């Protein structure tokens, strides 16, 4: 297997398996001038994910239109095998949340530009929800990070995080993942979150490898 290119954003996006790995981070969010998701993604980029993954990072604005434009561009131009988004969950203090699915409707809250999507949905006539091909329940059961709890969720919040996730799942045929991280604190530092992301995403990549192997065998 050749080198994989990874792109990261806060609301992180990554791709894997010799195609591209993207990690994307978000900018200032609500009352948080420093978005922990972007700080965590930057720390992840310092650590890397192994010599076969070329990690790139990108920051997304907390703006529906711009976030959608960038996500669509990733899938149309880079065509990654997997995209991982990382966002700030402002309601959590010491939790990492694995989001299993994205929802299409219910986006009434306005972004920092005072805009919300037409019809309050991500994709007109799109499916009500889209599940990630990553088995978050399996990750939740088998992955642990010392010093912080990991929980499973099926509701990413009907704001930019959920909107970005659904859009990525839609254009990527389910090949996306979303991780919510808590705000920074004395005990939850950017370095700590970067290491936690590394652990979780490596487990995601292992799942991708297993799935590719199963698909390959099925074609024989």
PDB file of C-alpha atoms in Angstrom:
ATOM      1  CA  UNK A   1       0.000   0.000   0.000  1.00  0.00           C
ATOM      2  CA  UNK A   2       1.366   3.430  -0.926  1.00  0.00           C
ATOM      3  CA  UNK A   3       1.290   6.583   1.088  1.00  0.00           C
ATOM      4  CA  UNK A   4      -2.101   7.859   2.121  1.00  0.00           C
ATOM      5  CA  UNK A   5      -2.914  11.551   2.083  1.00  0.00           C
ATOM      6  CA  UNK A   6      -4.835  12.716   5.159  1.00  0.00           C
ATOM      7  CA  UNK A   7      -6.661  16.000   5.453  1.00  0.00           C
ATOM      8  CA  UNK A   8      -7.851  17.185   8.814  1.00  0.00           C
ATOM      9  CA  UNK A   9     -10.308  19.858   9.808  1.00  0.00           C
ATOM     10  CA  UNK A  10     -11.758  20.916  13.047  1.00  0.00           C
ATOM     11  CA  UNK A  11     -14.776  19.464  12.432  1.00  0.00           C
ATOM     12  CA  UNK A  12     -12.128  17.113  11.204  1.00  0.00           C
ATOM     13  CA  UNK A  13     -12.017  15.457   7.882  1.00  0.00           C
ATOM     14  CA  UNK A  14      -9.728  12.678   6.926  1.00  0.00           C
ATOM     15  CA  UNK A  15      -9.363  10.198   4.144  1.00  0.00           C
ATOM     16  CA  UNK A  16      -7.441   6.949   4.190  1.00  0.00           C
ATOM     17  CA  UNK A  17      -6.080   3.880   2.417  1.00  0.00           C
ATOM     18  CA  UNK A  18      -3.749   5.216  -0.205  1.00  0.00           C
ATOM     19  CA  UNK A  19      -6.160   7.796  -1.494  1.00  0.00           C
ATOM     20  CA  UNK A  20      -6.338  10.747   0.849  1.00  0.00           C
ATOM     21  CA  UNK A  21      -6.805  11.430   4.507  1.00  0.00           C
ATOM     22  CA  UNK A  22      -8.265  14.822   5.342  1.00  0.00           C
ATOM     23  CA  UNK A  23      -8.664  16.370   8.740  1.00  0.00           C
ATOM     24  CA  UNK A  24     -10.589  19.589   9.009  1.00  0.00           C
ATOM     25  CA  UNK A  25     -10.905  21.983  11.920  1.00  0.00           C
ATOM     26  CA  UNK A  26     -13.459  24.673  12.635  1.00  0.00           C
ATOM     27  CA  UNK A  27     -12.905  28.274  13.555  1.00  0.00           C
ATOM     28  CA  UNK A  28     -14.304  30.206  16.558  1.00  0.00           C
ATOM     29  CA  UNK A  29     -17.605  28.688  17.691  1.00  0.00           C
ATOM     30  CA  UNK A  30     -20.281  30.518  19.693  1.00  0.00           C
ATOM     31  CA  UNK A  31     -18.666  31.787  22.907  1.00  0.00           C
ATOM     32  CA  UNK A  32     -15.419  29.884  22.292  1.00  0.00           C
ATOM     33  CA  UNK A  33     -12.750  32.072  20.698  1.00  0.00           C
ATOM     34  CA  UNK A  34     -10.421  29.055  20.668  1.00  0.00           C
ATOM     35  CA  UNK A  35     -12.058  26.014  19.088  1.00  0.00           C
ATOM     36  CA  UNK A  36     -10.694  22.902  20.783  1.00  0.00           C
ATOM     37  CA  UNK A  37     -11.428  20.774  17.724  1.00  0.00           C
ATOM     38  CA  UNK A  38      -9.032  22.784  15.566  1.00  0.00           C
ATOM     39  CA  UNK A  39      -6.368  22.815  18.279  1.00  0.00           C
ATOM     40  CA  UNK A  40      -6.734  19.042  18.602  1.00  0.00           C
ATOM     41  CA  UNK A  41      -6.431  18.549  14.850  1.00  0.00           C
ATOM     42  CA  UNK A  42      -3.251  20.630  14.769  1.00  0.00           C
ATOM     43  CA  UNK A  43      -1.802  18.466  17.523  1.00  0.00           C
ATOM     44  CA  UNK A  44      -2.821  15.360  15.593  1.00  0.00           C
ATOM     45  CA  UNK A  45      -0.969  16.662  12.557  1.00  0.00           C
ATOM     46  CA  UNK A  46       2.200  16.962  14.654  1.00  0.00           C
ATOM     47  CA  UNK A  47       1.837  13.372  15.811  1.00  0.00           C
ATOM     48  CA  UNK A  48       0.771  11.929  12.493  1.00  0.00           C
ATOM     49  CA  UNK A  49      -0.856   8.573  11.830  1.00  0.00           C
ATOM     50  CA  UNK A  50       2.091   6.566  10.602  1.00  0.00           C
ATOM     51  CA  UNK A  51       4.472   6.746   7.672  1.00  0.00           C
ATOM     52  CA  UNK A  52       1.876   5.584   5.136  1.00  0.00           C
ATOM     53  CA  UNK A  53      -0.482   8.482   5.833  1.00  0.00           C
ATOM     54  CA  UNK A  54       0.281  11.964   4.548  1.00  0.00           C
ATOM     55  CA  UNK A  55      -1.764  14.197   6.873  1.00  0.00           C
ATOM     56  CA  UNK A  56      -3.062  17.571   5.707  1.00  0.00           C
ATOM     57  CA  UNK A  57      -5.151  19.851   7.906  1.00  0.00           C
ATOM     58  CA  UNK A  58      -7.822  22.394   7.058  1.00  0.00           C
ATOM     59  CA  UNK A  59     -10.026  24.718   9.113  1.00  0.00           C
ATOM     60  CA  UNK A  60     -13.710  25.122   8.315  1.00  0.00           C
ATOM     61  CA  UNK A  61     -15.706  28.281   9.092  1.00  0.00           C
ATOM     62  CA  UNK A  62     -18.863  27.987  11.186  1.00  0.00           C
ATOM     63  CA  UNK A  63     -20.901  28.953   8.115  1.00  0.00           C
ATOM     64  CA  UNK A  64     -23.298  26.554   6.400  1.00  0.00           C
ATOM     65  CA  UNK A  65     -22.616  27.555   2.795  1.00  0.00           C
ATOM     66  CA  UNK A  66     -18.833  27.697   3.045  1.00  0.00           C
ATOM     67  CA  UNK A  67     -18.626  24.450   5.001  1.00  0.00           C
ATOM     68  CA  UNK A  68     -20.758  22.687   2.380  1.00  0.00           C
ATOM     69  CA  UNK A  69     -18.708  24.109  -0.487  1.00  0.00           C
ATOM     70  CA  UNK A  70     -15.464  22.865   1.040  1.00  0.00           C
ATOM     71  CA  UNK A  71     -16.845  19.428   1.854  1.00  0.00           C
ATOM     72  CA  UNK A  72     -18.199  19.018  -1.687  1.00  0.00           C
ATOM     73  CA  UNK A  73     -14.829  20.087  -3.073  1.00  0.00           C
ATOM     74  CA  UNK A  74     -13.047  17.454  -0.997  1.00  0.00           C
ATOM     75  CA  UNK A  75     -15.211  14.665  -2.367  1.00  0.00           C
ATOM     76  CA  UNK A  76     -15.202  15.843  -5.975  1.00  0.00           C
ATOM     77  CA  UNK A  77     -11.508  16.684  -6.256  1.00  0.00           C
ATOM     78  CA  UNK A  78      -9.718  14.469  -3.716  1.00  0.00           C
ATOM     79  CA  UNK A  79     -12.130  11.520  -3.641  1.00  0.00           C
ATOM     80  CA  UNK A  80     -10.897  10.186  -0.285  1.00  0.00           C
ATOM     81  CA  UNK A  81     -11.786   6.750   0.998  1.00  0.00           C
ATOM     82  CA  UNK A  82     -12.679   8.211   4.388  1.00  0.00           C
ATOM     83  CA  UNK A  83     -13.260  11.704   5.720  1.00  0.00           C
ATOM     84  CA  UNK A  84     -13.167  12.365   9.464  1.00  0.00           C
ATOM     85  CA  UNK A  85     -14.626  15.565  10.907  1.00  0.00           C
ATOM     86  CA  UNK A  86     -13.899  16.873  14.395  1.00  0.00           C
ATOM     87  CA  UNK A  87     -16.075  19.459  16.120  1.00  0.00           C
ATOM     88  CA  UNK A  88     -16.447  21.197  19.465  1.00  0.00           C
ATOM     89  CA  UNK A  89     -19.248  19.917  21.691  1.00  0.00           C
ATOM     90  CA  UNK A  90     -19.768  22.926  23.942  1.00  0.00           C
ATOM     91  CA  UNK A  91     -22.127  21.044  26.262  1.00  0.00           C
ATOM     92  CA  UNK A  92     -19.542  18.471  27.300  1.00  0.00           C
ATOM     93  CA  UNK A  93     -16.807  18.949  29.869  1.00  0.00           C
ATOM     94  CA  UNK A  94     -14.920  15.667  29.744  1.00  0.00           C
ATOM     95  CA  UNK A  95     -16.371  13.519  26.973  1.00  0.00           C
ATOM     96  CA  UNK A  96     -15.382  12.480  23.482  1.00  0.00           C
ATOM     97  CA  UNK A  97     -18.456  11.709  21.388  1.00  0.00           C
ATOM     98  CA  UNK A  98     -18.506   9.350  18.404  1.00  0.00           C
ATOM     99  CA  UNK A  99     -21.319  10.315  16.020  1.00  0.00           C
ATOM    100  CA  UNK A 100     -22.826   7.404  14.088  1.00  0.00           C
ATOM    101  CA  UNK A 101     -25.072   9.280  11.659  1.00  0.00           C
ATOM    102  CA  UNK A 102     -25.954  12.651  10.156  1.00  0.00           C
ATOM    103  CA  UNK A 103     -29.492  14.081   9.903  1.00  0.00           C
ATOM    104  CA  UNK A 104     -30.854  15.921   6.884  1.00  0.00           C
ATOM    105  CA  UNK A 105     -33.521  18.168   8.413  1.00  0.00           C
ATOM    106  CA  UNK A 106     -34.037  20.546  11.334  1.00  0.00           C
ATOM    107  CA  UNK A 107     -31.378  23.204  10.700  1.00  0.00           C
ATOM    108  CA  UNK A 108     -33.237  26.243  12.049  1.00  0.00           C
ATOM    109  CA  UNK A 109     -30.359  27.782  14.004  1.00  0.00           C
ATOM    110  CA  UNK A 110     -28.570  30.516  12.091  1.00  0.00           C
ATOM    111  CA  UNK A 111     -24.810  30.507  11.550  1.00  0.00           C
ATOM    112  CA  UNK A 112     -22.384  33.347  12.305  1.00  0.00           C
ATOM    113  CA  UNK A 113     -23.542  35.084   9.104  1.00  0.00           C
ATOM    114  CA  UNK A 114     -27.196  34.921  10.136  1.00  0.00           C
ATOM    115  CA  UNK A 115     -28.019  32.263   7.550  1.00  0.00           C
ATOM    116  CA  UNK A 116     -29.705  28.877   7.743  1.00  0.00           C
ATOM    117  CA  UNK A 117     -30.143  26.418   4.854  1.00  0.00           C
ATOM    118  CA  UNK A 118     -33.059  26.475   2.438  1.00  0.00           C
ATOM    119  CA  UNK A 119     -35.814  24.281   3.798  1.00  0.00           C
ATOM    120  CA  UNK A 120     -33.741  23.901   6.992  1.00  0.00           C
ATOM    121  CA  UNK A 121     -32.145  20.833   5.427  1.00  0.00           C
ATOM    122  CA  UNK A 122     -28.784  19.723   4.053  1.00  0.00           C
ATOM    123  CA  UNK A 123     -29.875  18.180   0.759  1.00  0.00           C
ATOM    124  CA  UNK A 124     -33.338  18.755  -0.717  1.00  0.00           C
ATOM    125  CA  UNK A 125     -35.043  15.358  -1.150  1.00  0.00           C
ATOM    126  CA  UNK A 126     -32.056  13.645   0.495  1.00  0.00           C
ATOM    127  CA  UNK A 127     -32.463  10.678   2.888  1.00  0.00           C
ATOM    128  CA  UNK A 128     -33.664  11.577   6.385  1.00  0.00           C
ATOM    129  CA  UNK A 129     -30.405  10.261   7.861  1.00  0.00           C
ATOM    130  CA  UNK A 130     -27.220   8.645   6.623  1.00  0.00           C
ATOM    131  CA  UNK A 131     -25.176   6.162   8.647  1.00  0.00           C
ATOM    132  CA  UNK A 132     -21.399   6.139   8.629  1.00  0.00           C
ATOM    133  CA  UNK A 133     -19.702   3.059   7.252  1.00  0.00           C
ATOM    134  CA  UNK A 134     -17.527   3.239  10.375  1.00  0.00           C
ATOM    135  CA  UNK A 135     -19.008   1.120  13.154  1.00  0.00           C
ATOM    136  CA  UNK A 136     -18.926   3.633  16.000  1.00  0.00           C
ATOM    137  CA  UNK A 137     -20.432   1.156  18.451  1.00  0.00           C
ATOM    138  CA  UNK A 138     -17.508  -1.175  17.882  1.00  0.00           C
ATOM    139  CA  UNK A 139     -15.058   1.696  18.426  1.00  0.00           C
ATOM    140  CA  UNK A 140     -16.891   2.729  21.573  1.00  0.00           C
ATOM    141  CA  UNK A 141     -16.640  -0.817  22.943  1.00  0.00           C
ATOM    142  CA  UNK A 142     -13.030  -1.466  21.997  1.00  0.00           C
ATOM    143  CA  UNK A 143     -11.189   1.868  22.178  1.00  0.00           C
ATOM    144  CA  UNK A 144     -10.298   3.633  25.403  1.00  0.00           C
ATOM    145  CA  UNK A 145      -8.414   6.827  26.163  1.00  0.00           C
ATOM    146  CA  UNK A 146      -7.005   7.206  29.644  1.00  0.00           C
ATOM    147  CA  UNK A 147      -8.365  10.287  31.407  1.00  0.00           C
ATOM    148  CA  UNK A 148     -11.560  10.812  29.418  1.00  0.00           C
ATOM    149  CA  UNK A 149     -14.758   8.924  28.667  1.00  0.00           C
ATOM    150  CA  UNK A 150     -15.892   8.067  25.151  1.00  0.00           C
ATOM    151  CA  UNK A 151     -19.603   7.829  24.389  1.00  0.00           C
ATOM    152  CA  UNK A 152     -21.733   6.936  21.375  1.00  0.00           C
ATOM    153  CA  UNK A 153     -24.275   9.331  19.835  1.00  0.00           C
ATOM    154  CA  UNK A 154     -26.847   9.299  17.044  1.00  0.00           C
ATOM    155  CA  UNK A 155     -27.582  13.036  17.129  1.00  0.00           C
ATOM    156  CA  UNK A 156     -24.805  15.450  16.157  1.00  0.00           C
ATOM    157  CA  UNK A 157     -26.876  18.490  17.094  1.00  0.00           C
ATOM    158  CA  UNK A 158     -28.590  20.027  14.019  1.00  0.00           C
ATOM    159  CA  UNK A 159     -26.044  22.806  13.593  1.00  0.00           C
ATOM    160  CA  UNK A 160     -22.851  23.170  11.531  1.00  0.00           C
ATOM    161  CA  UNK A 161     -21.374  19.901  12.843  1.00  0.00           C
ATOM    162  CA  UNK A 162     -24.394  17.806  11.894  1.00  0.00           C
ATOM    163  CA  UNK A 163     -24.827  19.729   8.635  1.00  0.00           C
ATOM    164  CA  UNK A 164     -21.210  19.158   7.647  1.00  0.00           C
ATOM    165  CA  UNK A 165     -21.368  15.498   8.634  1.00  0.00           C
ATOM    166  CA  UNK A 166     -24.532  14.747   6.663  1.00  0.00           C
ATOM    167  CA  UNK A 167     -23.157  16.566   3.631  1.00  0.00           C
ATOM    168  CA  UNK A 168     -19.945  14.541   3.798  1.00  0.00           C
ATOM    169  CA  UNK A 169     -21.828  11.276   4.275  1.00  0.00           C
ATOM    170  CA  UNK A 170     -24.083  12.138   1.329  1.00  0.00           C
ATOM    171  CA  UNK A 171     -21.333  12.975  -1.138  1.00  0.00           C
ATOM    172  CA  UNK A 172     -19.000  10.301   0.218  1.00  0.00           C
ATOM    173  CA  UNK A 173     -21.542   7.455   0.200  1.00  0.00           C
ATOM    174  CA  UNK A 174     -21.255   7.017   3.963  1.00  0.00           C
ATOM    175  CA  UNK A 175     -17.448   7.065   4.034  1.00  0.00           C
ATOM    176  CA  UNK A 176     -17.198   9.780   6.695  1.00  0.00           C
ATOM    177  CA  UNK A 177     -16.891   9.976  10.463  1.00  0.00           C
ATOM    178  CA  UNK A 178     -17.447  12.675  13.065  1.00  0.00           C
ATOM    179  CA  UNK A 179     -15.860  13.088  16.488  1.00  0.00           C
ATOM    180  CA  UNK A 180     -17.011  15.699  19.001  1.00  0.00           C
ATOM    181  CA  UNK A 181     -14.419  16.860  21.534  1.00  0.00           C
ATOM    182  CA  UNK A 182     -14.892  18.931  24.720  1.00  0.00           C
ATOM    183  CA  UNK A 183     -13.663  22.489  25.308  1.00  0.00           C
ATOM    184  CA  UNK A 184     -10.070  22.942  26.432  1.00  0.00           C
ATOM    185  CA  UNK A 185      -9.394  23.032  30.169  1.00  0.00           C
ATOM    186  CA  UNK A 186      -6.545  22.451  32.605  1.00  0.00           C
ATOM    187  CA  UNK A 187      -7.027  18.697  32.360  1.00  0.00           C
ATOM    188  CA  UNK A 188      -8.186  18.533  28.726  1.00  0.00           C
ATOM    189  CA  UNK A 189      -5.382  20.145  26.758  1.00  0.00           C
ATOM    190  CA  UNK A 190      -4.849  20.328  23.007  1.00  0.00           C
ATOM    191  CA  UNK A 191      -1.992  17.836  23.353  1.00  0.00           C
ATOM    192  CA  UNK A 192      -4.258  15.442  25.240  1.00  0.00           C
ATOM    193  CA  UNK A 193      -7.007  15.683  22.613  1.00  0.00           C
ATOM    194  CA  UNK A 194      -4.521  15.281  19.766  1.00  0.00           C
ATOM    195  CA  UNK A 195      -3.300  12.024  21.267  1.00  0.00           C
ATOM    196  CA  UNK A 196      -6.892  10.872  21.828  1.00  0.00           C
ATOM    197  CA  UNK A 197      -7.764  11.590  18.192  1.00  0.00           C
ATOM    198  CA  UNK A 198      -4.716   9.650  17.078  1.00  0.00           C
ATOM    199  CA  UNK A 199      -5.856   6.592  19.052  1.00  0.00           C
ATOM    200  CA  UNK A 200      -9.448   6.753  17.794  1.00  0.00           C
ATOM    201  CA  UNK A 201      -8.639   7.463  14.160  1.00  0.00           C
ATOM    202  CA  UNK A 202      -6.052   4.689  13.976  1.00  0.00           C
ATOM    203  CA  UNK A 203      -8.836   2.337  15.103  1.00  0.00           C
ATOM    204  CA  UNK A 204     -11.077   3.752  12.359  1.00  0.00           C
ATOM    205  CA  UNK A 205      -8.358   3.128   9.798  1.00  0.00           C
ATOM    206  CA  UNK A 206      -8.030  -0.441  11.025  1.00  0.00           C
ATOM    207  CA  UNK A 207     -11.760  -0.889  10.416  1.00  0.00           C
ATOM    208  CA  UNK A 208     -11.350   0.513   6.912  1.00  0.00           C
ATOM    209  CA  UNK A 209      -8.544  -1.931   6.226  1.00  0.00           C
ATOM    210  CA  UNK A 210     -10.645  -4.858   7.432  1.00  0.00           C
ATOM    211  CA  UNK A 211     -13.566  -3.749   5.265  1.00  0.00           C
ATOM    212  CA  UNK A 212     -11.350  -3.384   2.203  1.00  0.00           C
ATOM    213  CA  UNK A 213      -9.981  -6.874   2.784  1.00  0.00           C
ATOM    214  CA  UNK A 214     -13.514  -8.291   3.048  1.00  0.00           C
ATOM    215  CA  UNK A 215     -14.574  -6.473  -0.122  1.00  0.00           C
ATOM    216  CA  UNK A 216     -11.493  -7.774  -1.933  1.00  0.00           C
ATOM    217  CA  UNK A 217     -12.219 -11.359  -0.910  1.00  0.00           C
ATOM    218  CA  UNK A 218     -15.843 -10.977  -1.977  1.00  0.00           C
ATOM    219  CA  UNK A 219     -14.759 -10.040  -5.495  1.00  0.00           C
ATOM    220  CA  UNK A 220     -12.632 -13.163  -5.925  1.00  0.00           C
TER     221      UNK A 220
END
